XYZ file of C-alpha atoms in Angstrom:
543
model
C -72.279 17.442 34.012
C -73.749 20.353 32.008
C -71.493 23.280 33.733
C -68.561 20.744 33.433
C -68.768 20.703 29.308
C -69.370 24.903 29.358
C -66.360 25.029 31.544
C -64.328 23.210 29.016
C -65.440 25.255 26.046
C -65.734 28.516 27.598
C -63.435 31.208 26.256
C -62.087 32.797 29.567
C -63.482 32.745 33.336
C -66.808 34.383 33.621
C -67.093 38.188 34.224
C -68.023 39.860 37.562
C -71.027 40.269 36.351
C -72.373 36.807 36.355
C -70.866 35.779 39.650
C -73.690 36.138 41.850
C -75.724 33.071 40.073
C -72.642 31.055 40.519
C -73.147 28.135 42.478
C -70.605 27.661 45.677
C -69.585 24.275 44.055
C -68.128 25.879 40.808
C -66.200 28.724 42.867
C -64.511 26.083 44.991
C -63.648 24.700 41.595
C -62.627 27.419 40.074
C -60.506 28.567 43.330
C -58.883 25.018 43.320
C -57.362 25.720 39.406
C -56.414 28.745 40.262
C -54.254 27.858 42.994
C -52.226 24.779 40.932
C -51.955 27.354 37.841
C -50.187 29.483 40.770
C -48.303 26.530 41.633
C -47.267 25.592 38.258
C -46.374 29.591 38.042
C -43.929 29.181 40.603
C -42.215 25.787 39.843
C -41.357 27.607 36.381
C -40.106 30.640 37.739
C -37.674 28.423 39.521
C -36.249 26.914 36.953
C -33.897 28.407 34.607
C -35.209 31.378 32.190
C -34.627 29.291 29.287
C -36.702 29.322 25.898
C -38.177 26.248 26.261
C -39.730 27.196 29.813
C -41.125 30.196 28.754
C -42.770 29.159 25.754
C -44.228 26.475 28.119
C -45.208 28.763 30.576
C -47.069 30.661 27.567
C -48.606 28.003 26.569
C -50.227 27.679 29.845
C -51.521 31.103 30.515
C -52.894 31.011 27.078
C -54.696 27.662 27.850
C -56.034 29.132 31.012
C -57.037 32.090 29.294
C -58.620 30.220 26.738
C -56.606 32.104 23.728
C -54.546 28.890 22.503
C -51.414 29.821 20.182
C -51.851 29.177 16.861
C -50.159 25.582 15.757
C -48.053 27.220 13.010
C -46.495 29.659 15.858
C -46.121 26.432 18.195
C -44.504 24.323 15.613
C -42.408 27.486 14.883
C -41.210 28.152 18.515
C -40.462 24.486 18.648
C -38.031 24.710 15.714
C -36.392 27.577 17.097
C -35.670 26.074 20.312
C -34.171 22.174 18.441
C -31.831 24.425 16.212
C -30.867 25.994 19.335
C -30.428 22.687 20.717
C -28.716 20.985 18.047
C -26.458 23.762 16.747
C -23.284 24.809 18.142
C -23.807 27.593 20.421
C -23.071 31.021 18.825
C -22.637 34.105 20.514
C -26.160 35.299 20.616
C -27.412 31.637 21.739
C -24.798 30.863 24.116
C -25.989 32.080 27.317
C -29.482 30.704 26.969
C -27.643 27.372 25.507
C -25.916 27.082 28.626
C -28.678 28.212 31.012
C -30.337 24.919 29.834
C -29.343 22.424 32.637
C -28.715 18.771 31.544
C -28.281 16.067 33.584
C -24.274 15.924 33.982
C -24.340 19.362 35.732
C -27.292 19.267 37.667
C -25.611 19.497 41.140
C -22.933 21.717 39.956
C -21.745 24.825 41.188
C -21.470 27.853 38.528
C -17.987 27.903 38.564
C -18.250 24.074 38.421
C -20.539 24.508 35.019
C -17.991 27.384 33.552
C -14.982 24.912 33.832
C -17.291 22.195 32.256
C -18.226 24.304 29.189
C -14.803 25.575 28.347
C -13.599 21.659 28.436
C -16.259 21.005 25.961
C -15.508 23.691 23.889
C -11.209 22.388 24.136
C -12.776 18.958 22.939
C -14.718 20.123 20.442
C -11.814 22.745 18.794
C -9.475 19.283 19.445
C -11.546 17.471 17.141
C -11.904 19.135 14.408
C -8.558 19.775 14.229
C -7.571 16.035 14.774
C -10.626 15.717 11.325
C -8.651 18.065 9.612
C -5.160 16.496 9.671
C -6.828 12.737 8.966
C -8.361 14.740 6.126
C -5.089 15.906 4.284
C -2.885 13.080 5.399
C -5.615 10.201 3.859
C -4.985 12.355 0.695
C -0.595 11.490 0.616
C -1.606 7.727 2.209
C -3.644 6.746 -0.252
C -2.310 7.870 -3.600
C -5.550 7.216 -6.015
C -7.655 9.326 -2.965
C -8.992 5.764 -2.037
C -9.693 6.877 1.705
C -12.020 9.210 -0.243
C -14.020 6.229 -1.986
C -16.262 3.979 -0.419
C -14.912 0.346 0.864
C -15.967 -1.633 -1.192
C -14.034 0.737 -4.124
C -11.099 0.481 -1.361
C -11.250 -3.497 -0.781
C -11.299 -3.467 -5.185
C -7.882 -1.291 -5.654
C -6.134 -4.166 -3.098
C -7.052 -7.035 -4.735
C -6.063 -5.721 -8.122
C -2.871 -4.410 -6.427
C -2.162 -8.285 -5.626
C -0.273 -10.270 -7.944
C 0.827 -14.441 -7.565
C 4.877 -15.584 -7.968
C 5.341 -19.046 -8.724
C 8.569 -21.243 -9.723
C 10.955 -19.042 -7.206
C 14.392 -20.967 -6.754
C 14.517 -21.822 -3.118
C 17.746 -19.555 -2.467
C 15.694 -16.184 -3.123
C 14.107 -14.387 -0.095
C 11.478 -11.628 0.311
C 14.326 -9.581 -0.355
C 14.948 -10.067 -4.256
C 11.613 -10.445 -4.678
C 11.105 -7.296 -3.324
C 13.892 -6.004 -5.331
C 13.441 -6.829 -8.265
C 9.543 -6.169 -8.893
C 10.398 -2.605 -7.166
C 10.650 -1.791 -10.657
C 7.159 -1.769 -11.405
C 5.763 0.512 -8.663
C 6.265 0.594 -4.738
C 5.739 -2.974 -3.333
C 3.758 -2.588 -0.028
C 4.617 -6.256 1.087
C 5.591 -9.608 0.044
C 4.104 -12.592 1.563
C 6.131 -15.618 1.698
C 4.949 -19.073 3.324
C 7.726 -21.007 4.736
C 7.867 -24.828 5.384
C 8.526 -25.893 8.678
C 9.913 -29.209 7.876
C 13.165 -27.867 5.632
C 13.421 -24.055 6.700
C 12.429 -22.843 3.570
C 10.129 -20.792 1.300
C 7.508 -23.165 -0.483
C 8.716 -21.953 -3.792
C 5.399 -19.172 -4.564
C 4.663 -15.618 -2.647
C 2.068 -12.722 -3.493
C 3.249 -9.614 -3.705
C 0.934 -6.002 -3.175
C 1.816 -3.110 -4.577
C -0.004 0.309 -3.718
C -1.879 1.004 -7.264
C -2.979 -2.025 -9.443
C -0.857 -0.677 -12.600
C 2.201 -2.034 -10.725
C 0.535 -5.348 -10.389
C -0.440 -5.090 -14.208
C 3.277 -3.974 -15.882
C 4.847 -7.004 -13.309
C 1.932 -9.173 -14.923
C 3.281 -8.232 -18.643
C 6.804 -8.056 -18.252
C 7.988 -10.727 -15.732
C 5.895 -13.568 -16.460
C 8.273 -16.155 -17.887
C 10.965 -14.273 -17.229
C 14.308 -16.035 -15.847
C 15.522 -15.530 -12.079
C 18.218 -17.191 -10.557
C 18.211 -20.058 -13.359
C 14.138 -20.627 -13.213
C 11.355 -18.809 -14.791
C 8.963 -17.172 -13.132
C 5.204 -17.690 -13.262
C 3.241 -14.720 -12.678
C -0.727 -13.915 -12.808
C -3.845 -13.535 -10.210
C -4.431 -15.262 -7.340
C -6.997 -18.121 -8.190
C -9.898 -16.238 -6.438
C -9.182 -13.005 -8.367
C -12.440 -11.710 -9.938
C -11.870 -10.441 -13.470
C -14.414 -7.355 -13.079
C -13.834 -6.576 -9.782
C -12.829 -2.929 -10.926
C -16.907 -2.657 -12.425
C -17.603 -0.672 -9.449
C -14.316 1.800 -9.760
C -13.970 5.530 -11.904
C -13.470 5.032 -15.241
C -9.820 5.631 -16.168
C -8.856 8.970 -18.099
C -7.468 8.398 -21.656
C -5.191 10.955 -21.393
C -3.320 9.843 -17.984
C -0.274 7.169 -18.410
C 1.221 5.714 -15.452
C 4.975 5.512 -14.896
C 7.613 3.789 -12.670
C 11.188 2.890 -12.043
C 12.268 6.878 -12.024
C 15.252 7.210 -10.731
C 15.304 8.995 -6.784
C 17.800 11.437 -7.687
C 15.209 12.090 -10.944
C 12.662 15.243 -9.475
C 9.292 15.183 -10.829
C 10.107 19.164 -12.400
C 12.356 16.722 -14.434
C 9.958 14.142 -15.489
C 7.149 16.643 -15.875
C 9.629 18.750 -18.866
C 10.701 15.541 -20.272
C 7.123 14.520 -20.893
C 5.811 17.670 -22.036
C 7.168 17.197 -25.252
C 4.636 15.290 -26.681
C 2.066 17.520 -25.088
C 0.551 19.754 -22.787
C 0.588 17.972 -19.634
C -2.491 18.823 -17.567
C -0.576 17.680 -14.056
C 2.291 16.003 -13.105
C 2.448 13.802 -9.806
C 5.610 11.577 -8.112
C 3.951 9.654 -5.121
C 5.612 10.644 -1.693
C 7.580 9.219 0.726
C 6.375 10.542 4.234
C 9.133 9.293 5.659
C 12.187 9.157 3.824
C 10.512 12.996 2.152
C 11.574 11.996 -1.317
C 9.360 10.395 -4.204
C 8.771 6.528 -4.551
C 9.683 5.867 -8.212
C 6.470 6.136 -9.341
C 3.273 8.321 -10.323
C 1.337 9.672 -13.023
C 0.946 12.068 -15.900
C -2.190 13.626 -16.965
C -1.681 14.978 -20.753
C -4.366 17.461 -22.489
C -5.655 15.114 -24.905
C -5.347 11.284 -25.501
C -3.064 11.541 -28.651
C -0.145 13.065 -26.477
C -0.720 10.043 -24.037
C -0.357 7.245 -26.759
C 2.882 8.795 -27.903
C 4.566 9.258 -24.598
C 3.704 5.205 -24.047
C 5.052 4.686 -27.197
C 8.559 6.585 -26.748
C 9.257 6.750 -23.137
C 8.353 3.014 -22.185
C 11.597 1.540 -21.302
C 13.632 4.707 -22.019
C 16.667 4.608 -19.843
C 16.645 7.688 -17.419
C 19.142 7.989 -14.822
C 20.530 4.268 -15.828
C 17.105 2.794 -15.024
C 14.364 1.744 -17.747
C 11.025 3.697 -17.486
C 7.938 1.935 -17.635
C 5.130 3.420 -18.744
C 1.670 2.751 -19.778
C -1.904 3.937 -19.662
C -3.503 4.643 -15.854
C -6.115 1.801 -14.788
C -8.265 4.385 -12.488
C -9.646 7.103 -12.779
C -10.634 10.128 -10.406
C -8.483 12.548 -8.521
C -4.802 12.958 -9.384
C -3.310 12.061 -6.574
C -0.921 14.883 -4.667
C 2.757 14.990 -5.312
C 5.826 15.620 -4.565
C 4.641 19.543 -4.745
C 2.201 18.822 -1.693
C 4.667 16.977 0.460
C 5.486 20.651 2.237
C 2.020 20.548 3.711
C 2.448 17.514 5.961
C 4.750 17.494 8.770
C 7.759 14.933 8.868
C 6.700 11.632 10.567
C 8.274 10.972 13.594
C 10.914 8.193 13.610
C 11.081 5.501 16.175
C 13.155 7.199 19.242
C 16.286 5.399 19.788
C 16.876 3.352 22.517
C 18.422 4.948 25.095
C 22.207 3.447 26.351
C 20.829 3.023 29.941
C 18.434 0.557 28.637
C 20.793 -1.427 26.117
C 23.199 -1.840 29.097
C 20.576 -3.706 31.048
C 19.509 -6.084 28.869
C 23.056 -6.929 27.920
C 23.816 -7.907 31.574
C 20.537 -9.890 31.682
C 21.257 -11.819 28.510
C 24.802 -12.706 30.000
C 23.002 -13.459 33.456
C 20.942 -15.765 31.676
C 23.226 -17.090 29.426
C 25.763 -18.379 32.423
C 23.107 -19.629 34.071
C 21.665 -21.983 31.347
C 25.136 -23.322 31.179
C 25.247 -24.843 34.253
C 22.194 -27.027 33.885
C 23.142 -28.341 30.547
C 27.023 -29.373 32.112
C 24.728 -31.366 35.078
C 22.489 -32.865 32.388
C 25.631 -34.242 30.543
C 27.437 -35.495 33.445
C 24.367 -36.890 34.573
C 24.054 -38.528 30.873
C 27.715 -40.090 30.954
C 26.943 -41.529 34.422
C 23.322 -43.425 33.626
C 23.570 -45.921 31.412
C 20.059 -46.355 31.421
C 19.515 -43.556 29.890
C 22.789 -43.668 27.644
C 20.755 -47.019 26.220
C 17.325 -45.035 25.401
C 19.231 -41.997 24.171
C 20.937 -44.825 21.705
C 17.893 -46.263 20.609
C 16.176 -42.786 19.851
C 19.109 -42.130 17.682
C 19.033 -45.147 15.958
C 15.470 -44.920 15.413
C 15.897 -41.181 13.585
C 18.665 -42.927 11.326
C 16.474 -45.253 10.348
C 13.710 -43.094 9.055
C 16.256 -40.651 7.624
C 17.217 -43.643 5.898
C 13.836 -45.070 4.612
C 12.887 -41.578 3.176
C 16.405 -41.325 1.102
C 15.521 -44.793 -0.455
C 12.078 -43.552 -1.419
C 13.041 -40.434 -2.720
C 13.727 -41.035 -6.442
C 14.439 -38.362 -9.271
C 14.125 -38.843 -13.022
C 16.838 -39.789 -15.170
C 16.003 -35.462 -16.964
C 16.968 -33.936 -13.895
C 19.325 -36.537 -12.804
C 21.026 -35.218 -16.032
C 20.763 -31.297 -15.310
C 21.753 -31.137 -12.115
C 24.951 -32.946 -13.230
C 24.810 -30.786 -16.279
C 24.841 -27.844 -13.618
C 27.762 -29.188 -11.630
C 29.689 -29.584 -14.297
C 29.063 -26.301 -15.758
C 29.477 -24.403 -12.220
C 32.954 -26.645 -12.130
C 34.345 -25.463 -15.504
C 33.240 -21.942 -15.342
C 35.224 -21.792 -11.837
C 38.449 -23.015 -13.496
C 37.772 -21.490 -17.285
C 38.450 -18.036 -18.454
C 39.301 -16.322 -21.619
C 39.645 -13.133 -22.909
C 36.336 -13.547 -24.963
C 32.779 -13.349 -23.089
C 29.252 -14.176 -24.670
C 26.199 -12.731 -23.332
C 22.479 -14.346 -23.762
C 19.298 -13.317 -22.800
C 20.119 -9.243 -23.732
C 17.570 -9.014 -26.632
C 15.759 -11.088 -29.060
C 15.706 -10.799 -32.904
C 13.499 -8.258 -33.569
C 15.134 -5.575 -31.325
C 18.784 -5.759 -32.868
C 19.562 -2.634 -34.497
C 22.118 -0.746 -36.059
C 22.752 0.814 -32.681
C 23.038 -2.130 -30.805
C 26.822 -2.810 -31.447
C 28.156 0.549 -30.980
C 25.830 0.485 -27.815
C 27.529 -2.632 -26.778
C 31.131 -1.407 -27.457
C 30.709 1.360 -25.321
C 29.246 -0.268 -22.368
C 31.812 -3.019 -22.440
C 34.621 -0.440 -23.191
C 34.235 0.886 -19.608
C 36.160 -2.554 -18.114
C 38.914 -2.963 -20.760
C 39.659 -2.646 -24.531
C 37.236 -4.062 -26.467
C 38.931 -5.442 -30.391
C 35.628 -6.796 -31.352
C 31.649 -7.603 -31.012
C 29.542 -10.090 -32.799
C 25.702 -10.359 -32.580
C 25.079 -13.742 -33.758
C 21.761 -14.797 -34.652
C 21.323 -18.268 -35.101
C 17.808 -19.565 -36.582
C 15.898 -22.600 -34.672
C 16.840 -26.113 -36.161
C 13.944 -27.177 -38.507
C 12.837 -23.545 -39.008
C 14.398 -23.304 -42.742
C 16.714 -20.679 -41.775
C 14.162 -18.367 -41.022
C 14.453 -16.085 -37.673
C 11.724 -15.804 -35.309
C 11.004 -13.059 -33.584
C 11.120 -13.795 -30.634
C 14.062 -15.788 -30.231
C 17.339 -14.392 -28.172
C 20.971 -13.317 -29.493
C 23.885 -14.199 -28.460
C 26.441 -11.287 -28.670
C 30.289 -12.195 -28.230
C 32.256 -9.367 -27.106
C 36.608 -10.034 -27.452
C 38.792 -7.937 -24.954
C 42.781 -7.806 -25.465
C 43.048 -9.158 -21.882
C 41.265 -11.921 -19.809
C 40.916 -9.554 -16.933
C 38.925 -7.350 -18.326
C 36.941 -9.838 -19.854
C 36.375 -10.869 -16.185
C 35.854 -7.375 -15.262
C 32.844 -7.470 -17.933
C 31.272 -10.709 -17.330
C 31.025 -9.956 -13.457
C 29.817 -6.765 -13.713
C 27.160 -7.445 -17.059
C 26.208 -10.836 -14.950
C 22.657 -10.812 -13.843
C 22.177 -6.855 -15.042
C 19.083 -5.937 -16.474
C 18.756 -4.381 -20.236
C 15.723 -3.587 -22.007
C 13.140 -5.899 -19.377
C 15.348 -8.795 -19.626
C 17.825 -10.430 -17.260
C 21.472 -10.748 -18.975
C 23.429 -14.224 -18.329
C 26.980 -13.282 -19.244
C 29.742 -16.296 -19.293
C 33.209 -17.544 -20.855
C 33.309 -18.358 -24.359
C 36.610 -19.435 -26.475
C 38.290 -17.798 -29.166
C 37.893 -20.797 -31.034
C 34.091 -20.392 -30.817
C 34.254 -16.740 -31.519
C 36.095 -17.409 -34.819
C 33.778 -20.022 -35.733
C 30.497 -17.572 -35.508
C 32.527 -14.635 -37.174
C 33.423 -17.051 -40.400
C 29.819 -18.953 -40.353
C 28.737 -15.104 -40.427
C 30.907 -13.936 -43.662
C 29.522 -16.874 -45.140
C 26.536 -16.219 -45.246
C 26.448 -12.726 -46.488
């Protein structure tokens, strides 16, 4: 047991010197070692000439030799050899990279490993490439860079992008919705729940837009606001968290929002119609990818705050290209998003291929197969019908049984005497507007009290001149009973505008008829002379 612990802590193999007072034992030791260190020697030299091995292989003649590496050289070597593991290979570290056999190319020829590495190297060139385009085309997707943010910041711009629509009459479809809160930013969908029973919308929808200031100029402008003879009721979704946008970039003072911009409008236009009331920073129309034009809407970052509060100020509701602006200050902050100036970087997307003629040929002749051929059965099943009267009899009864329930829910169905009242208040006014005209039209709903100015009736002569010749316009404001002849505010004008003919005034009140003027829907209809002259003398009177 002694000469086993000097064996272990010996430096190196004894010298020749000492060998004769060896014992036999030890030397068949010794000769033993030797001949699995030669073994070992010879497995290594097999295998590949690769780093790894031959700092292994080191490692072992400097254990048998007794002169162990240092650890700080060990750890060192092993370093070296992970970053040439984990790195791509590089020109100096590519051959012994690939020497390195793993176990997908174990049994493979070299020609056989060559292929293998230049498909790796196709893959990984692919890749990046595919990284690269996801990286620039998240940046036109998303328009506030929200690919860029984390998900929960993502899942936060949604929601606040979501707005509720209640009190819709039951003759509007996704369509008018869709068109008419397209004024406020780019709608990304309107969702609609239909009832099964009558075929129709359940009289509410949520609309999305891409960038919550959409959701918030709809919230401010169109809540209470008339369409098709109701008004609306707009605001969140009952589960709609209040400070939900806690977790988002602050917004920037100085950026305002706009929408409604005309498409023919360019956003070099908007950008030197803005800059008068400052330096603007950056200017940015959101693209189309598609269509390659701008979506009516972006932002504008001024230079300092000031220049932002007076743009809001002027330009909200400034009529460009015949549509109203809308403008206010931007909710988010971060990255301006890219423009219209960046939409040269992306290629077009591809549009859906057409369907070829081949294929629309042959489904036409299998619709008309199929129609002839469910034709048949349904002339058996009638014959067959007028020929049982067994059947005839339960096919009666069914019938009879519908009829009564049809019945039973008209007598329970009751409506109060109030809208017993306006729907025959309706009628009659949809009868006498049919059969009435005049040369004299009145138009309600255009502004309230507070926005009639000087301008207003030359603004209304002009508009109105471009259907016939208009002799006269009165804006008649007409205080609220029990209000002591004070004006509120608030309350709407009606402005009577007399033509020289009735067909122009028809011209006029078909054309100014549901059109949209300052954020507010117009309702323009037949009025009499007689009525006219009655508001124009009530009017001298009292000045």
């Amino acid at each position: 047991m002694a000469n086993v612990e000097e064996e272990r802590t010996e430096p190196g193999p004894a010298n020749s010197e000492g060998s004769g007072n060896i014992l036999p034992e030890d030397e068949l030791k010794k000769a033993s070692e030797k001949r699995k260190r030669d073994t070992t020697l010879e497995v290594a030299d097999n295998l590949s000439a690769s780093p790894v091995h031959e700092d292994k292989r080191t490692r072992a003649c400097d254990s048998d030799t007794g002169s162990a590496a240092p650890p700080e050289v060990a750890n060192s070597t092993e370093r070296k050899n992970r970053w040439l593991i984990d790195t791509a290979p590089t020109a100096t570290t590519a051959a012994a990279t690939n020497s390195i056999p793993s176990p997908l190319s174990a049994g493979l020829t070299p020609d056989q490993r060559l292929r293998l590495d230049k498909a790796k190297a196709f893959a990984r060139e692919t890749t990046t490439k595919l990284l690269g385009s996801k990286a620039k085309l998240s940046a036109f997707i998303a328009p506030n860079g929200l690919l860029s943010l984390a998900g929960v910041e993502a899942r936060s711009i949604a929601v606040m992008s979501r707005i509720y629509v209640g009190s819709i009459n039951f003759e509007l479809t996704e369509v008018h919705i869709k068109a008419v809160f397209t004024q406020f930013g780019f709608v990304r969908s309107v969702s609609m729940t239909m009832d099964p029973m009558t075929g129709k919308h359940k009289g509410f929808c949520f609309v999305e837009y891409e960038v919550p200031e959409a959701a918030e100029l709809a919230l401010e402008i169109m809540n209470g606001a008339d369409l098709g003879g109701r008004p609306l009721k707009v605001g969140r979704p009952n589960n709609y968290n209040h400070g939900i946008g806690a977790n988002l970039p602050p917004p920037i003072p100085s950026r305002i929002y706009i929408a409604n911009v005309n498409e023919f409008v360019s956003e070099e236009n908007v950008e030197s119609i803005f800059e008068a009331f400052g330096m603007i920073k950056a200017c940015s129309l959101l693209p189309d990818l598609l269509l390659r034009k701008h979506k009516g809407n972006g932002y504008i970052e001024f230079e300092d705050e000031a220049s932002a509060d007076s743009a809001i100020a002027s330009m909200n509701n400034f009529e460009l290209g015949g549509l109203p602006l809308r403008v206010r200050k931007a909710l988010v902050g971060g990255p301006m998003p890219p423009g219209m100036k960046n939409i040269d970087e992306l290629p077009a997307v591809p549009a859906a291929p057409a369907v070829p003629a081949r294929v629309l040929n042959v489904a036409q002749n299998i619709n008309s197969t199929i129609a002839q051929r469910t034709a048949i059965p349904t002339a058996a099943v009638g014959s067959a019908i007028s020929t049982n009267s067994a059947l005839q009899h339960a096919l009666a009864k069914v019938h009879a049984r519908v009829n009564e329930e049809n019945m039973a829910l008209e007598e329970n169905m009751s409506i109060s005497a109030n809208q017993r009242f306006a729907i025959m208040q309706k009628l009659m006014r949809a009868d006498a507007e049919a059969t009435f005209t005049s040369n004299v039209i009145c138009l309600r709903n255009m502004v309230a009290v507070k926005d009639v100015d000087d301008s207003l009736n030359e603004e209304i002569s002009e508009e109105s001149s471009k259907y016939g010749h208009v002799t006269k316009v009165l804006i008649w404001l007409d205080p609220a009973p029990g209000a002591g002849g004070a004006l509120d505010p608030f309350d709407s004008v009606d402005i009577y505008v007399q033509f020289d003919h009735a067909e122009s005034a028809a011209k006029a009140r078909q054309a100014l008829d549901k059109r949209w003027f300052a954020g507010r829907q117009i309702s323009a209809a037949f009025a009499r002379p007689e009525e006219l002259a009655e508001k124009e003398a009530r009017t001298q009177t009292r000045s």
